Amino acid sequence: MNRIVVLISGTGRNLQAILDGCDNGTVNGKIVAVISNKPMVTGLERAQKAGIPAIVVPHRDYPDRHAFEQALAHSIDQYQPQTIALSGFMRVLGDDFVNRYLGKMLNIHPSLLPAYPGLHTHRRALEAGDDLHGASVHFVTPELDGGPVVLQGRTTVQADDDEASLADRIMRDIELKIFPQALDWHATGRLTLQNNQAMLDGTPLQKPVQFTELS
Ligand code: GRF
């Protein structure tokens, strides 16, 4: 069974969707640890409730990013995961850390990448007057939110949408569906990264799979 470590910083709604997917068999893997850089967050409670080790590596306890990432890597490596899910993990990761896990680490990001890497994606999409917005799952590479995108889901921005309504809809209808799906592909070996190219079922992905294309 594929071993998955999930990194979080907060509520853990995506974590819950992965937990549920592992339970009901739609994600062919097993979460072996949940690690948060913040203490006391709801995501840690979700892990505990599921009987999964819930570990805190508090970034504030370390003098610099390098020291924090060394501690984080030490924690991760104890669980020997094949897949690492950045599930609302809100720390920027340095090149050495990212390269250590290249091809193993997937991130969920609330925008249609390459649009809006970084923070406040919903606000930025509204301010730009975009008609379409959504979420993406991508391989993590040293460029922030810049690795190959594998799966996306989109929604039409409504005239009365605000940041909160957009964030809720994208979370519920898109993020919670596409992240477990992409993790299942990775866990079953269907999704790989080769020479910075995402491959699905042995074929280079020329563009991200659209969630609507899936049956
Ligand atoms: C999600 O919107 C994720 O895309 C973003 O942070 C949020 C995390 O939410 N990077 P949760 O912890 O999964 O509830």
Short mmCIF file of C-alpha atoms and ligand atoms in Angstrom, two decimals:
data_model
loop_
_atom_site.label_atom_id
_atom_site.label_comp_id
_atom_site.label_asym_id
_atom_site.label_seq_id
_atom_site.Cartn_x
_atom_site.Cartn_y
_atom_site.Cartn_z
CA MET A 1 0.00 0.00 0.00
CA ASN A 2 1.37 3.40 -0.99
CA ARG A 3 2.47 5.45 2.02
CA ILE A 4 1.35 9.07 2.06
CA VAL A 5 2.56 11.83 4.40
CA VAL A 6 0.33 14.91 4.49
CA LEU A 7 1.72 18.34 5.40
CA ILE A 8 -0.76 20.88 6.73
CA SER A 9 -0.92 24.29 8.39
CA GLY A 10 -4.59 24.67 9.27
CA THR A 11 -8.13 23.41 8.99
CA GLY A 12 -7.35 20.27 7.05
CA ARG A 13 -10.46 20.05 4.87
CA ASN A 14 -8.32 18.67 2.06
CA LEU A 15 -6.69 16.31 4.54
CA GLN A 16 -10.15 15.06 5.51
CA ALA A 17 -11.01 14.38 1.87
CA ILE A 18 -7.80 12.35 1.51
CA LEU A 19 -8.53 10.46 4.74
CA ASP A 20 -12.03 9.68 3.50
CA GLY A 21 -10.69 8.64 0.10
CA CYS A 22 -8.19 6.24 1.71
CA ASP A 23 -11.00 4.84 3.84
CA ASN A 24 -13.44 4.26 1.01
CA GLY A 25 -10.81 3.04 -1.44
CA THR A 26 -10.95 5.90 -3.95
CA VAL A 27 -7.39 6.77 -2.91
CA ASN A 28 -5.31 3.63 -3.16
CA GLY A 29 -2.97 4.56 -0.33
CA LYS A 30 -2.57 5.00 3.35
CA ILE A 31 -1.80 8.18 5.28
CA VAL A 32 1.06 7.24 7.59
CA ALA A 33 1.58 10.65 9.23
CA VAL A 34 0.21 14.19 9.26
CA ILE A 35 2.74 16.92 9.96
CA SER A 36 1.86 20.53 10.72
CA ASN A 37 4.17 23.53 11.03
CA LYS A 38 1.57 25.07 13.36
CA PRO A 39 0.47 23.63 16.72
CA MET A 40 -3.17 23.24 17.75
CA VAL A 41 -4.73 23.35 14.28
CA THR A 42 -7.95 21.49 13.41
CA GLY A 43 -6.17 19.32 10.86
CA LEU A 44 -4.14 17.71 13.65
CA GLU A 45 -7.38 16.77 15.45
CA ARG A 46 -8.68 15.16 12.26
CA ALA A 47 -5.53 13.01 12.10
CA GLN A 48 -5.77 12.02 15.76
CA LYS A 49 -9.41 11.08 15.33
CA ALA A 50 -8.38 8.82 12.46
CA GLY A 51 -5.68 7.21 14.61
CA ILE A 52 -2.85 8.62 12.51
CA PRO A 53 0.33 10.12 14.01
CA ALA A 54 -0.19 13.90 14.21
CA ILE A 55 3.16 15.62 14.45
CA VAL A 56 4.05 19.28 14.93
CA VAL A 57 7.30 20.67 13.56
CA PRO A 58 6.86 24.30 14.58
CA HIS A 59 8.75 26.53 12.17
CA ARG A 60 9.02 29.22 14.87
CA ASP A 61 11.21 26.97 16.99
CA TYR A 62 13.99 26.97 14.42
CA PRO A 63 16.52 29.76 13.81
CA ASP A 64 16.10 29.72 10.02
CA ARG A 65 14.38 27.98 7.14
CA HIS A 66 17.21 25.55 6.59
CA ALA A 67 17.05 24.28 10.19
CA PHE A 68 13.26 24.00 10.01
CA GLU A 69 13.40 22.07 6.75
CA GLN A 70 16.02 19.70 8.14
CA ALA A 71 13.73 18.91 11.06
CA LEU A 72 10.77 18.54 8.72
CA ALA A 73 12.69 16.19 6.43
CA HIS A 74 13.80 14.16 9.45
CA SER A 75 10.16 13.72 10.51
CA ILE A 76 8.99 12.85 7.01
CA ASP A 77 11.78 10.33 6.41
CA GLN A 78 10.87 8.35 9.51
CA TYR A 79 7.67 7.37 7.70
CA GLN A 80 9.28 6.53 4.34
CA PRO A 81 6.45 7.88 2.19
CA GLN A 82 6.19 7.39 -1.56
CA THR A 83 3.86 10.38 -1.77
CA ILE A 84 3.90 13.71 0.10
CA ALA A 85 0.75 15.84 -0.09
CA LEU A 86 1.06 19.58 0.59
CA SER A 87 -2.47 20.08 1.77
CA GLY A 88 -2.83 23.71 2.77
CA PHE A 89 0.80 23.78 3.89
CA MET A 90 1.58 27.47 4.05
CA ARG A 91 5.40 27.59 4.21
CA VAL A 92 7.55 28.27 1.19
CA LEU A 93 10.02 25.40 0.79
CA GLY A 94 13.65 25.84 -0.26
CA ASP A 95 15.33 24.25 -3.26
CA ASP A 96 17.23 21.58 -1.32
CA PHE A 97 14.09 20.37 0.41
CA VAL A 98 12.05 20.36 -2.79
CA ASN A 99 14.75 18.56 -4.77
CA ARG A 100 15.09 15.91 -2.08
CA TYR A 101 11.47 14.91 -2.71
CA LEU A 102 11.19 15.77 -6.41
CA GLY A 103 8.51 13.67 -8.08
CA LYS A 104 7.01 12.67 -4.74
CA MET A 105 5.43 15.92 -3.66
CA LEU A 106 2.08 17.26 -4.90
CA ASN A 107 0.40 20.54 -3.90
CA ILE A 108 -3.18 21.76 -4.12
CA HIS A 109 -3.41 25.44 -5.10
CA PRO A 110 -6.59 27.50 -5.30
CA SER A 111 -6.22 29.02 -8.76
CA LEU A 112 -5.99 28.01 -12.38
CA LEU A 113 -2.20 27.90 -12.49
CA PRO A 114 -0.14 29.44 -14.01
CA ALA A 115 -2.54 32.26 -13.01
CA TYR A 116 -2.08 33.57 -9.47
CA PRO A 117 0.71 31.70 -7.77
CA GLY A 118 1.10 32.73 -4.13
CA LEU A 119 -1.54 34.12 -1.78
CA HIS A 120 -4.99 35.77 -2.03
CA THR A 121 -5.86 34.00 -5.25
CA HIS A 122 -9.64 34.52 -4.99
CA ARG A 123 -9.28 38.25 -4.35
CA ARG A 124 -6.90 38.60 -7.26
CA ALA A 125 -9.20 36.71 -9.65
CA LEU A 126 -12.14 38.92 -8.63
CA GLU A 127 -10.10 42.11 -8.95
CA ALA A 128 -8.99 41.07 -12.43
CA GLY A 129 -12.61 40.45 -13.45
CA ASP A 130 -11.89 36.86 -14.48
CA ASP A 131 -14.80 34.80 -15.83
CA LEU A 132 -13.20 31.52 -14.83
CA HIS A 133 -11.41 30.53 -11.67
CA GLY A 134 -10.60 27.23 -10.00
CA ALA A 135 -7.96 25.05 -8.42
CA SER A 136 -4.96 23.04 -9.56
CA VAL A 137 -2.89 20.10 -8.40
CA HIS A 138 0.75 20.30 -9.40
CA PHE A 139 4.08 18.62 -8.76
CA VAL A 140 6.19 20.68 -6.41
CA THR A 141 9.38 22.04 -7.97
CA PRO A 142 11.68 24.81 -6.71
CA GLU A 143 9.62 27.53 -8.42
CA LEU A 144 6.78 28.55 -6.07
CA ASP A 145 3.49 27.08 -7.36
CA GLY A 146 5.32 26.65 -10.67
CA GLY A 147 5.69 22.88 -11.11
CA PRO A 148 3.88 20.88 -13.80
CA VAL A 149 0.11 21.07 -13.32
CA VAL A 150 -1.60 17.69 -13.55
CA LEU A 151 -5.26 18.25 -12.78
CA GLN A 152 -7.51 21.31 -12.69
CA GLY A 153 -11.13 22.07 -12.00
CA ARG A 154 -12.82 25.31 -12.97
CA THR A 155 -15.90 27.29 -12.06
CA THR A 156 -17.61 30.31 -13.60
CA VAL A 157 -17.28 33.44 -11.50
CA GLN A 158 -20.79 34.74 -10.74
CA ALA A 159 -21.68 38.43 -10.63
CA ASP A 160 -22.49 38.23 -6.92
CA ASP A 161 -19.42 36.20 -5.93
CA ASP A 162 -17.16 37.57 -3.25
CA GLU A 163 -13.91 36.14 -1.91
CA ALA A 164 -15.70 33.93 0.62
CA SER A 165 -18.31 32.49 -1.74
CA LEU A 166 -15.66 31.75 -4.35
CA ALA A 167 -13.34 30.16 -1.80
CA ASP A 168 -16.16 27.98 -0.44
CA ARG A 169 -17.35 26.82 -3.85
CA ILE A 170 -13.86 26.05 -5.10
CA MET A 171 -13.04 24.15 -1.92
CA ARG A 172 -16.24 22.11 -1.93
CA ASP A 173 -16.72 21.43 -5.63
CA ILE A 174 -13.14 21.31 -6.83
CA GLU A 175 -10.30 21.04 -4.29
CA LEU A 176 -11.87 18.26 -2.26
CA LYS A 177 -12.33 16.23 -5.43
CA ILE A 178 -9.22 16.86 -7.51
CA PHE A 179 -6.60 16.43 -4.79
CA PRO A 180 -7.68 12.90 -3.76
CA GLN A 181 -7.96 12.00 -7.44
CA ALA A 182 -4.42 13.15 -8.28
CA LEU A 183 -3.04 11.48 -5.15
CA ASP A 184 -4.66 8.22 -6.20
CA TRP A 185 -3.00 8.48 -9.61
CA HIS A 186 0.35 9.06 -7.92
CA ALA A 187 -0.18 6.36 -5.32
CA THR A 188 -0.97 3.78 -7.98
CA GLY A 189 2.04 4.79 -10.10
CA ARG A 190 -0.08 6.18 -12.93
CA LEU A 191 1.23 9.72 -12.35
CA THR A 192 4.97 10.37 -12.35
CA LEU A 193 7.43 13.20 -12.95
CA GLN A 194 10.20 12.53 -15.45
CA ASN A 195 12.70 15.25 -16.38
CA ASN A 196 10.29 17.88 -15.09
CA GLN A 197 7.53 16.47 -17.26
CA ALA A 198 4.35 15.09 -15.71
CA MET A 199 3.44 11.68 -17.14
CA LEU A 200 0.05 10.02 -16.82
CA ASP A 201 -0.20 6.36 -17.78
CA GLY A 202 3.19 6.60 -19.48
CA THR A 203 2.21 9.53 -21.70
CA PRO A 204 3.50 13.11 -21.26
CA LEU A 205 0.73 15.42 -20.10
CA GLN A 206 0.77 18.24 -22.65
CA LYS A 207 -1.76 20.14 -20.55
CA PRO A 208 -3.46 19.54 -17.24
CA VAL A 209 -6.37 17.10 -17.16
CA GLN A 210 -9.62 19.01 -16.68
CA PHE A 211 -11.79 17.65 -13.91
CA THR A 212 -14.86 17.76 -16.15
CA GLU A 213 -13.14 15.37 -18.57
CA LEU A 214 -13.16 12.63 -15.97
CA SER A 215 -16.07 10.27 -15.93
C1 GRF B 1 -6.85 25.45 0.56
O1 GRF B 1 -7.63 26.39 -0.12
C2 GRF B 1 -5.58 25.19 -0.18
O2 GRF B 1 -5.75 25.16 -1.56
C3 GRF B 1 -4.80 26.39 0.25
O3 GRF B 1 -5.04 26.48 1.64
C4 GRF B 1 -6.34 25.99 1.89
C5 GRF B 1 -6.23 24.92 2.94
O4 GRF B 1 -7.44 24.53 3.48
N1 GRF B 1 -3.43 26.32 -0.14
P1 GRF B 1 -7.56 23.19 4.33
O5 GRF B 1 -6.46 23.21 5.39
O6 GRF B 1 -7.45 22.01 3.43
O7 GRF B 1 -8.90 23.27 5.02
#
